[in-house]
Tab-separated table of C-alpha atoms in Angstrom:
chain	number	residue	atom	x	y	z
T	121	MET	CA	0.004	-0.197	-0.295
T	122	THR	CA	1.037	3.566	-0.616
T	123	ALA	CA	1.661	6.279	2.202
T	124	LEU	CA	-1.305	7.742	1.202
T	125	ALA	CA	-3.543	4.232	1.496
T	126	ASP	CA	-2.294	3.703	4.711
T	127	GLU	CA	-3.370	7.042	5.802
T	128	ALA	CA	-6.708	6.807	4.288
T	129	ALA	CA	-7.062	3.179	6.272
T	130	ARG	CA	-6.228	4.336	9.488
T	131	LEU	CA	-8.243	7.200	9.385
T	132	LEU	CA	-11.215	5.189	8.333
T	133	GLU	CA	-10.401	2.302	10.926
T	134	THR	CA	-10.535	5.557	13.637
T	135	ALA	CA	-13.556	6.726	12.472
T	136	ALA	CA	-15.557	3.239	12.472
T	137	ARG	CA	-14.525	2.094	15.939
T	138	ALA	CA	-15.497	5.353	17.269
T	139	ALA	CA	-18.655	4.950	15.000
T	140	ARG	CA	-18.980	1.172	16.453
T	141	LEU	CA	-19.120	2.703	20.249
T	142	ALA	CA	-21.498	5.479	19.339
T	143	ALA	CA	-24.034	2.693	17.699
T	144	ARG	CA	-24.112	0.766	21.368
T	145	ASP	CA	-25.655	4.260	22.580
T	146	LEU	CA	-27.603	4.845	19.915
T	147	ALA	CA	-29.260	1.377	20.099
T	148	VAL	CA	-30.394	2.021	23.543
T	149	ALA	CA	-31.186	5.836	23.191
T	150	PRO	CA	-34.864	6.301	23.764
T	151	ARG	CA	-37.116	7.640	20.539
T	152	PRO	CA	-37.603	11.165	22.214
T	153	GLN	CA	-33.638	11.587	22.541
T	154	ARG	CA	-32.927	10.323	18.919
T	155	ASP	CA	-35.762	12.780	17.986
T	156	ALA	CA	-34.595	15.570	20.162
T	157	ALA	CA	-31.515	15.261	18.219
T	158	LEU	CA	-33.016	15.632	15.028
T	159	LEU	CA	-35.110	18.518	15.590
T	160	ALA	CA	-32.147	20.286	17.018
T	161	ALA	CA	-29.973	19.587	13.734
T	162	ALA	CA	-33.064	20.844	11.860
T	163	ALA	CA	-32.934	23.973	13.883
T	164	ALA	CA	-28.657	24.348	13.414
T	165	LEU	CA	-29.434	24.272	9.687
T	166	ARG	CA	-31.485	27.144	9.706
T	167	ALA	CA	-29.288	29.052	11.990
T	168	ARG	CA	-26.218	28.376	10.422
T	169	ALA	CA	-28.072	28.433	6.619
T	170	GLU	CA	-25.768	31.514	5.699
T	171	ALA	CA	-22.680	29.608	6.558
T	172	VAL	CA	-23.632	26.630	4.635
T	173	LEU	CA	-24.470	28.336	1.324
T	174	ALA	CA	-21.058	29.889	1.436
T	175	ALA	CA	-19.251	26.577	2.153
T	176	ASN	CA	-21.404	25.482	-0.983
T	177	ALA	CA	-20.513	28.624	-2.791
T	178	GLU	CA	-16.762	28.036	-2.328
T	179	ASP	CA	-17.123	24.147	-3.548
T	180	LEU	CA	-19.262	25.614	-6.813
T	181	ALA	CA	-16.284	28.290	-7.210
T	182	ALA	CA	-13.363	25.717	-7.035
T	183	ALA	CA	-15.181	23.453	-9.838
T	184	PRO	CA	-16.059	25.992	-12.878
T	185	ASP	CA	-15.703	23.016	-15.158
T	186	LEU	CA	-18.913	21.216	-14.427
T	187	THR	CA	-21.757	20.641	-16.588
T	188	ALA	CA	-25.129	22.468	-16.112
T	189	ALA	CA	-26.595	19.441	-14.663
T	190	PHE	CA	-23.605	18.558	-12.414
T	191	ARG	CA	-23.589	22.222	-11.122
T	192	ASP	CA	-27.472	21.639	-10.637
T	193	ARG	CA	-27.065	18.454	-8.509
T	194	LEU	CA	-24.105	20.488	-6.121
T	195	ALA	CA	-25.758	23.664	-5.783
T	196	LEU	CA	-27.608	25.100	-3.006
T	197	THR	CA	-30.131	27.563	-2.510
T	198	PRO	CA	-31.627	28.969	0.695
T	199	ALA	CA	-34.739	26.877	-0.466
T	200	ARG	CA	-32.786	23.822	-0.574
T	201	VAL	CA	-31.054	24.421	2.965
T	202	GLU	CA	-34.888	25.134	3.961
T	203	ALA	CA	-35.955	21.895	2.401
T	204	MET	CA	-33.025	19.772	4.163
T	205	ALA	CA	-34.424	21.293	7.525
T	206	ARG	CA	-37.571	20.095	6.709
T	207	ALA	CA	-36.879	16.915	5.750
T	208	VAL	CA	-35.187	16.177	9.114
T	209	GLU	CA	-38.061	17.187	10.854
T	210	GLU	CA	-40.454	14.992	8.747
T	211	VAL	CA	-37.941	12.094	9.916
T	212	ALA	CA	-38.269	12.876	13.459
T	213	ALA	CA	-41.842	13.021	13.105
T	214	LEU	CA	-42.485	9.132	11.814
T	215	PRO	CA	-43.065	6.136	13.934
T	216	ASP	CA	-39.957	4.781	15.697
T	217	PRO	CA	-38.806	1.756	13.671
T	218	VAL	CA	-36.638	0.399	16.497
T	219	GLY	CA	-38.126	-2.213	18.934
T	220	ARG	CA	-41.417	-3.026	16.569
T	221	VAL	CA	-42.645	-6.037	17.122
T	222	LEU	CA	-42.628	-7.508	13.539
T	223	SER	CA	-44.588	-10.716	14.023
T	224	GLU	CA	-45.190	-12.929	17.228
T	225	TRP	CA	-46.265	-16.528	17.503
T	226	THR	CA	-46.567	-19.004	20.168
T	227	ARG	CA	-44.999	-22.508	20.202
T	228	PRO	CA	-46.953	-26.048	21.238
T	229	ASN	CA	-44.914	-25.530	24.318
T	230	GLY	CA	-45.984	-22.458	25.440
T	231	LEU	CA	-42.815	-20.484	24.466
T	232	VAL	CA	-43.876	-17.018	22.777
T	233	ILE	CA	-41.550	-16.238	19.928
T	234	ARG	CA	-40.920	-12.479	18.669
T	235	ARG	CA	-39.059	-10.930	15.766
T	236	VAL	CA	-38.085	-7.609	16.673
T	237	ALA	CA	-36.890	-4.664	14.644
T	238	GLN	CA	-33.385	-3.367	15.600
T	239	PRO	CA	-30.577	-1.113	13.999
T	240	LEU	CA	-28.009	-2.328	11.870
T	241	GLY	CA	-25.289	-0.779	13.769
T	242	VAL	CA	-22.542	1.200	11.589
T	243	ILE	CA	-23.835	2.132	8.285
T	244	GLY	CA	-21.091	3.583	5.532
T	245	MET	CA	-22.760	5.925	2.929
T	246	ILE	CA	-20.758	6.419	-0.459
T	247	TYR	CA	-22.665	9.404	-2.573
T	248	GLU	CA	-21.924	11.513	-4.928
T	249	SER	CA	-22.187	15.513	-5.231
T	250	ARG	CA	-25.434	16.259	-3.940
T	251	PRO	CA	-25.053	17.652	-0.099
T	252	ASN	CA	-28.483	17.196	0.877
T	253	VAL	CA	-27.819	13.333	0.702
T	254	GLY	CA	-25.459	13.601	3.896
T	255	ALA	CA	-28.313	15.556	5.792
T	256	ASP	CA	-30.755	12.899	4.709
T	257	ALA	CA	-28.703	9.828	5.548
T	258	ALA	CA	-27.925	11.269	9.004
T	259	ALA	CA	-31.452	11.858	9.766
T	260	LEU	CA	-32.833	8.418	8.581
T	261	CYS	CA	-29.662	6.567	10.223
T	262	LEU	CA	-30.103	8.387	13.738
T	263	LYS	CA	-33.955	7.368	13.297
T	264	ALA	CA	-33.309	4.030	12.804
T	265	GLY	CA	-30.897	3.916	15.556
T	266	SER	CA	-27.645	3.533	13.832
T	267	ALA	CA	-24.315	5.296	13.548
T	268	VAL	CA	-23.226	6.387	9.815
T	269	ILE	CA	-20.094	7.708	8.057
T	270	LEU	CA	-20.453	9.558	5.106
T	271	ARG	CA	-18.321	10.198	2.193
T	272	GLY	CA	-19.540	12.332	-0.505
T	273	GLY	CA	-17.971	13.701	-3.594
T	274	ARG	CA	-14.784	15.389	-3.779
T	275	GLU	CA	-16.967	18.525	-5.138
T	276	SER	CA	-18.728	18.542	-2.312
T	277	LEU	CA	-16.652	18.457	0.452
T	278	ARG	CA	-17.157	22.037	2.224
T	279	SER	CA	-20.369	21.817	1.836
T	280	ALA	CA	-20.774	18.367	3.456
T	281	LEU	CA	-18.434	19.998	6.453
T	282	ALA	CA	-21.067	22.200	6.954
T	283	ILE	CA	-23.984	20.065	6.852
T	284	HIS	CA	-22.008	17.825	9.255
T	285	GLY	CA	-21.433	20.460	11.802
T	286	CYS	CA	-25.164	21.047	12.005
T	287	MET	CA	-25.883	17.084	12.670
T	288	VAL	CA	-23.318	16.893	15.125
T	289	ALA	CA	-24.785	20.252	16.911
T	290	GLY	CA	-28.232	18.531	17.393
T	291	LEU	CA	-26.180	15.384	18.280
T	292	ARG	CA	-24.520	17.233	21.184
T	293	GLU	CA	-27.630	19.355	22.554
T	294	ALA	CA	-29.697	15.828	22.766
T	295	GLY	CA	-26.580	14.422	24.733
T	296	LEU	CA	-26.162	11.490	21.881
T	297	PRO	CA	-22.482	10.816	20.800
T	298	GLU	CA	-21.080	12.990	18.077
T	299	ALA	CA	-19.064	10.211	16.229
T	300	ALA	CA	-22.957	9.002	15.457
T	301	VAL	CA	-22.370	10.865	12.228
T	302	GLN	CA	-19.193	11.527	10.971
T	303	VAL	CA	-17.869	12.632	7.419
T	304	ALA	CA	-14.769	11.432	5.406
T	305	PRO	CA	-12.167	13.807	6.779
T	306	THR	CA	-10.384	13.638	3.287
T	307	SER	CA	-11.488	13.347	-0.224
T	308	ASP	CA	-8.578	10.591	-0.905
T	309	ARG	CA	-10.234	7.808	-2.704
T	310	GLY	CA	-8.125	5.753	-0.697
T	311	PHE	CA	-11.164	6.092	2.227
T	312	VAL	CA	-13.818	4.612	-0.061
T	313	ALA	CA	-11.672	1.783	-0.888
T	314	ALA	CA	-10.663	1.363	3.236
T	315	MET	CA	-14.375	1.570	3.797
T	316	LEU	CA	-15.420	-1.014	1.115
T	317	ARG	CA	-12.788	-3.451	2.735
T	318	ALA	CA	-14.150	-2.438	6.448
T	319	ALA	CA	-15.715	-6.044	7.304
T	320	GLY	CA	-16.177	-5.984	11.184
T	321	LEU	CA	-15.942	-2.354	11.594
T	322	ILE	CA	-18.850	-1.337	8.933
T	323	ASP	CA	-22.092	-3.472	8.821
T	324	LEU	CA	-23.500	-2.184	5.731
T	325	ILE	CA	-22.542	0.102	2.872
T	326	ILE	CA	-24.816	2.147	0.471
T	327	PRO	CA	-23.798	3.693	-2.632
T	328	ARG	CA	-25.986	6.575	-4.364
T	329	GLY	CA	-24.742	7.965	-7.344
T	330	GLY	CA	-24.314	6.774	-11.138
T	331	LYS	CA	-23.917	3.223	-12.527
T	332	GLY	CA	-20.116	3.812	-12.089
T	333	LEU	CA	-19.785	4.304	-8.441
T	334	VAL	CA	-22.615	1.497	-7.795
T	335	GLU	CA	-20.617	-0.877	-9.843
T	336	ARG	CA	-17.381	-0.002	-8.048
T	337	VAL	CA	-18.971	-0.714	-4.808
T	338	GLN	CA	-20.358	-4.041	-5.687
T	339	GLN	CA	-17.483	-5.385	-7.287
T	340	GLU	CA	-14.965	-4.556	-4.706
T	341	ALA	CA	-16.751	-4.466	-1.154
T	342	ARG	CA	-16.151	-7.262	1.360
T	343	VAL	CA	-19.220	-5.578	3.391
T	344	PRO	CA	-22.584	-6.157	2.417
T	345	VAL	CA	-24.195	-3.726	-0.130
T	346	LEU	CA	-27.464	-2.301	-0.452
T	347	ALA	CA	-27.727	-1.142	-3.839
T	348	HIS	CA	-28.912	2.093	-5.383
T	349	ALA	CA	-30.612	2.068	-8.887
T	350	GLU	CA	-29.035	4.440	-11.588
T	351	GLY	CA	-32.140	6.150	-12.636
T	352	LEU	CA	-33.050	5.351	-16.296
T	353	CYS	CA	-36.592	6.103	-15.619
T	354	HIS	CA	-39.298	5.789	-18.570
T	355	THR	CA	-42.682	7.376	-19.194
T	356	TYR	CA	-44.716	5.413	-21.397
T	357	ILE	CA	-47.919	7.179	-22.881
T	358	HIS	CA	-50.386	4.750	-23.852
T	359	ALA	CA	-53.104	5.100	-26.670
T	360	ALA	CA	-55.765	5.577	-24.151
T	361	ALA	CA	-53.999	8.406	-22.532
T	362	ASP	CA	-55.671	11.983	-21.949
T	363	PRO	CA	-53.626	14.244	-24.362
T	364	ALA	CA	-53.641	17.519	-21.764
T	365	MET	CA	-52.476	14.873	-18.619
T	366	ALA	CA	-49.415	13.476	-20.980
T	367	ARG	CA	-48.198	16.857	-21.811
T	368	ALA	CA	-48.009	17.892	-18.317
T	369	ILE	CA	-46.966	14.724	-16.511
T	370	LEU	CA	-44.202	14.326	-19.277
T	371	ALA	CA	-42.843	17.982	-18.793
T	372	ASN	CA	-42.653	17.700	-15.157
T	373	ALA	CA	-41.211	14.262	-15.586
T	374	LYS	CA	-38.444	15.395	-17.486
T	375	MET	CA	-37.941	19.104	-16.753
T	376	ARG	CA	-38.673	19.754	-13.024
T	377	ARG	CA	-35.295	18.920	-12.537
T	378	THR	CA	-33.374	16.975	-14.985
T	379	GLY	CA	-30.160	15.725	-12.431
T	380	VAL	CA	-32.055	13.690	-10.245
T	381	CYS	CA	-32.889	9.814	-10.233
T	382	GLY	CA	-36.323	10.349	-10.785
T	383	ALA	CA	-36.340	12.424	-14.191
T	384	THR	CA	-37.581	10.342	-16.903
T	385	GLU	CA	-34.737	9.469	-19.607
T	386	THR	CA	-37.095	7.790	-22.205
T	387	LEU	CA	-40.489	8.371	-23.653
T	388	LEU	CA	-42.037	5.774	-25.383
T	389	ILE	CA	-45.450	6.564	-26.877
T	390	ASP	CA	-47.959	4.201	-28.521
T	391	ALA	CA	-47.923	4.158	-32.284
T	392	GLY	CA	-51.759	5.105	-33.074
T	393	ILE	CA	-51.450	8.458	-31.101
T	394	ALA	CA	-47.789	9.466	-32.010
T	395	PRO	CA	-48.686	11.488	-35.171
T	396	THR	CA	-50.914	13.860	-33.362
T	397	LEU	CA	-49.280	14.105	-29.696
T	398	LEU	CA	-45.956	13.467	-30.102
T	399	PRO	CA	-45.273	16.970	-31.986
T	400	LEU	CA	-47.162	18.656	-29.491
T	401	LEU	CA	-45.039	16.890	-26.505
T	402	VAL	CA	-41.683	17.891	-28.398
T	403	ALA	CA	-42.910	21.494	-28.747
T	404	ASP	CA	-43.653	21.249	-25.090
T	405	LEU	CA	-40.437	20.321	-23.975
T	406	ARG	CA	-38.510	22.307	-26.607
T	407	ALA	CA	-39.789	25.483	-25.118
T	408	LEU	CA	-38.451	24.321	-21.718
T	409	GLY	CA	-34.768	24.034	-23.049
T	410	CYS	CA	-34.931	19.999	-24.002
T	411	ASP	CA	-32.904	18.220	-26.472
T	412	PHE	CA	-34.195	14.864	-28.189
T	413	ARG	CA	-32.674	11.531	-29.628
T	414	ALA	CA	-35.649	9.408	-31.341
T	415	ASP	CA	-35.878	6.673	-33.181
T	416	ASP	CA	-36.363	6.055	-36.957
T	417	ARG	CA	-40.579	6.070	-36.332
T	418	ALA	CA	-40.671	9.232	-34.147
T	419	ARG	CA	-38.155	10.970	-37.116
T	420	GLU	CA	-40.588	9.690	-39.534
T	421	ILE	CA	-43.064	12.195	-37.635
T	422	LEU	CA	-40.750	14.805	-36.906
T	423	PRO	CA	-37.459	14.190	-39.099
T	424	GLU	CA	-35.405	17.539	-37.638
T	425	LEU	CA	-35.301	15.061	-34.526
T	426	PRO	CA	-31.497	13.850	-34.091
T	427	PRO	CA	-31.341	9.914	-34.272
T	428	ALA	CA	-31.306	7.983	-31.810
T	429	THR	CA	-28.533	4.958	-30.919
T	430	GLU	CA	-29.270	1.949	-29.045
T	431	ALA	CA	-26.294	3.676	-26.247
T	432	ASP	CA	-28.682	6.561	-26.165
T	433	PHE	CA	-31.601	3.989	-25.090
T	434	ALA	CA	-29.162	3.156	-22.338
T	435	THR	CA	-28.030	6.206	-21.091
T	436	GLU	CA	-29.307	8.386	-18.067
T	437	TRP	CA	-28.802	11.750	-19.253
T	438	LEU	CA	-29.232	13.423	-16.049
T	439	ASP	CA	-29.327	16.372	-18.511
T	440	ALA	CA	-32.227	18.226	-20.721
T	441	ILE	CA	-32.266	15.331	-23.327
T	442	LEU	CA	-35.217	12.938	-23.646
T	443	SER	CA	-34.670	9.609	-25.840
T	444	VAL	CA	-38.071	9.075	-27.930
T	445	LYS	CA	-39.318	5.836	-29.327
T	446	VAL	CA	-42.461	5.003	-30.683
T	447	VAL	CA	-44.121	1.590	-29.617
T	448	ASP	CA	-46.576	-0.821	-30.685
T	449	GLY	CA	-48.576	-1.172	-27.554
T	450	VAL	CA	-48.082	-1.678	-23.811
T	451	GLN	CA	-45.962	-5.430	-24.033
T	452	ASP	CA	-43.700	-3.354	-26.841
T	453	ALA	CA	-43.101	-0.749	-24.386
T	454	LEU	CA	-42.554	-3.238	-21.294
T	455	ASP	CA	-39.917	-5.147	-23.612
T	456	HIS	CA	-38.075	-2.038	-24.063
T	457	ILE	CA	-37.974	-1.182	-20.419
T	458	ALA	CA	-37.036	-4.443	-19.795
T	459	ARG	CA	-33.986	-4.317	-22.083
T	460	PHE	CA	-32.740	-0.755	-21.234
T	461	GLY	CA	-34.309	0.148	-18.291
T	462	SER	CA	-32.209	0.034	-14.664
T	463	GLU	CA	-35.250	-1.063	-12.407
T	464	HIS	CA	-35.720	2.112	-10.865
T	465	THR	CA	-39.252	3.699	-11.622
T	466	GLU	CA	-41.704	3.635	-14.751
T	467	ALA	CA	-44.752	5.326	-15.330
T	468	ILE	CA	-47.890	4.912	-17.667
T	469	VAL	CA	-50.343	7.578	-18.609
T	470	THR	CA	-53.166	6.045	-19.800
T	471	GLN	CA	-57.356	5.961	-19.073
T	472	ASP	CA	-57.209	2.238	-19.226
T	473	GLU	CA	-57.215	0.379	-15.938
T	474	ALA	CA	-56.987	-2.855	-17.232
T	475	VAL	CA	-53.853	-1.493	-19.541
T	476	ALA	CA	-52.365	0.137	-16.429
T	477	THR	CA	-52.710	-2.962	-14.252
T	478	ARG	CA	-50.695	-4.952	-16.492
T	479	PHE	CA	-48.228	-2.643	-17.193
T	480	LEU	CA	-47.724	-2.225	-13.308
T	481	GLY	CA	-47.760	-6.014	-12.539
T	482	SER	CA	-45.207	-6.775	-15.494
T	483	LEU	CA	-42.527	-4.305	-14.247
T	484	ALA	CA	-39.611	-5.523	-12.696
T	485	SER	CA	-38.771	-1.957	-11.268
T	486	ALA	CA	-38.702	-0.782	-7.760
T	487	VAL	CA	-41.476	1.711	-8.408
T	488	GLY	CA	-44.317	1.674	-10.975
T	489	MET	CA	-46.847	4.676	-11.499
T	490	TRP	CA	-49.693	5.220	-13.200
T	491	ASN	CA	-51.013	8.909	-14.222
T	492	ALA	CA	-48.050	10.551	-12.260
T	493	SER	CA	-44.731	12.102	-12.650
T	494	THR	CA	-41.687	10.003	-12.137
T	495	GLN	CA	-40.435	12.619	-9.786
T	496	PHE	CA	-42.539	11.583	-7.307
T	497	CYS	CA	-39.963	8.857	-6.572
T	498	ASP	CA	-38.885	10.523	-3.643
T	499	GLY	CA	-38.678	9.498	0.331
T	500	GLY	CA	-40.103	12.673	1.180
T	501	GLU	CA	-43.037	12.139	-1.207
T	502	PHE	CA	-43.741	8.360	0.118
T	503	GLY	CA	-44.078	9.660	3.423
T	504	PHE	CA	-40.567	8.808	4.647
T	505	GLY	CA	-39.371	12.602	5.075
T	506	ALA	CA	-36.137	11.646	3.004
T	507	GLU	CA	-34.896	8.583	1.572
T	508	ILE	CA	-30.811	7.291	1.285
T	509	GLY	CA	-31.491	6.014	-2.101
T	510	ILE	CA	-33.826	3.745	-3.941
T	511	ALA	CA	-32.830	0.298	-3.549
T	512	THR	CA	-33.010	-2.709	-6.236
T	513	GLY	CA	-31.901	-6.195	-6.295
T	514	ARG	CA	-33.855	-9.673	-5.901
T	515	LEU	CA	-32.535	-10.242	-2.413
T	516	HIS	CA	-34.206	-7.410	-0.517
T	517	ALA	CA	-37.124	-4.754	-0.263
T	518	ARG	CA	-36.832	-2.578	-3.066
T	519	GLY	CA	-38.187	0.983	-3.570
T	520	PRO	CA	-37.422	4.097	-1.337
T	521	VAL	CA	-34.826	3.561	1.323
T	522	GLY	CA	-36.419	5.120	4.743
T	523	PRO	CA	-35.893	4.266	8.566
T	524	GLU	CA	-37.900	0.833	8.362
T	525	GLN	CA	-35.621	-0.138	5.737
T	526	LEU	CA	-32.359	0.525	7.688
T	527	CYS	CA	-33.133	-1.978	10.416
T	528	THR	CA	-32.578	-5.654	10.598
T	529	PHE	CA	-34.430	-8.067	13.158
T	530	ARG	CA	-33.499	-10.484	16.038
T	531	TYR	CA	-35.377	-13.021	17.941
T	532	GLN	CA	-37.119	-12.758	21.445
T	533	MET	CA	-38.199	-15.969	23.184
T	534	ILE	CA	-40.521	-15.759	26.370
T	535	GLY	CA	-41.262	-18.402	28.707
T	536	SER	CA	-43.113	-19.647	31.549
T	537	GLY	CA	-40.039	-22.253	32.965
T	538	GLN	CA	-39.842	-24.474	30.081
T	539	THR	CA	-36.793	-26.566	29.814
T	540	ARG	CA	-36.018	-28.597	26.612
T	541	PRO	CA	-36.505	-32.483	26.706
C-alpha cells in the first residue's frame, strides 16, 4: 500500500471504531432523545444557513468546469437548505422503527417467539455530489438507531462538512455521541477503498450515485451492499392517455429537475397517437430547453429530431435530453423497459385501468406509477421524510430506503419455565 492509502485506512479505522461505540449508545437511546437530536439539527441547519451556503459557494467556485446538470446537483439555495431542515423534522416525526414487533407466535410448548426490529449498527454511505444526501442519510440513520460514516463527492466536501456541523450540533444538544455521524475527513479515494474493505467495522455500505460508482462498490466491497438504482426511468404514453394530462406529466417528469434519479430519460409513445401527440410533446419540452434523441419511427413524424442509437436508450442523461421511441402497445413498451431500464421507476399514462394494471404488474422496477410524474419517486413523497436511495435487487425489498428499511431484526423468546427435553 502507498503512504496515502495507509493513512486513509488509518483514518477509516479510527472513524469506524468510534462509530461502533456510538452505535451501541444509539441502539438503546429512547425515541425522544433521538428525535430531539434531529429537531436540534434541523434548527441548526436554519440557524447556520448562511454558513452552509457560503461553503457551497466555495465548492462551486472551485469546480468551474462542471456541466450544468452537475452544478444543479451540487448547488444549494436558501430553499434547498430549508427543504433539508424540513426533511430532518419530518424524519423525527415518523414512527420509531426500532423495537417494533414484526411478528409474534406461540409454539406448542408455550414459548412465545417475537421477531423484533433492531438497528443495523454502522452504515457507510458513499454518494456523489448532492450535499443534501448527507443530511438525509444522517437523519434516517439516527432515526433507525445506527451510526453513519458519510463520504460525499470531492466537489462537495466543504458543503458536506458544513452540513455535518449542523448534525453534530443536534447530537450534542440531545446528549448523544457526536461520533454517531461522521464525514470522511479526506477526499482521498483511498478512504472509499478502506470503507469497502472494512468488514467487522462497517455493517452495511450504501452507494448512491451513478452506474460507475454502484458497480465499483458491488465489485470491491467486502461488506454487505444495499445497491442504489441508476435512474434510467421511462414514461409510457398509452393510446388511451388523456392528451393534456400526458403533456403535463411528461414536462414535469423530464424537466422539473433533470439531474435527479427520478427524472424520466426515455419517452415511449404508442404508434396510434404519436402522429398527433408527439409534435405537441416535443414542442412543450423544447420550449423548456430540452433536446432529443429519437428512433426512426419518431423521426418519420418529426424529421428534424436527432437520431437515437442503442447507446442513447441505455443512457441516464441527467440532463435536458430525452430519448424517444414509438412503440406498438403495452408489451412493446415493457420489452423496451426490460432491455434498457435500470429497474428504478417507470410510469404509464392511460385512462385504461386494465392496461395500467397489466403494466404495473409486469414491471421488475422498484416503483411503478400510473398517471403521475416519475419525479414523485422520492422518500419525502412516500412519507419517509427523506431517503438514502432507491434500492434494487432480487434479495431485498426494493424502493425508497427510509428508516424501516435501515433496520434488521432479532428474535426474543418468552417462556414460563420451559426446559428442553
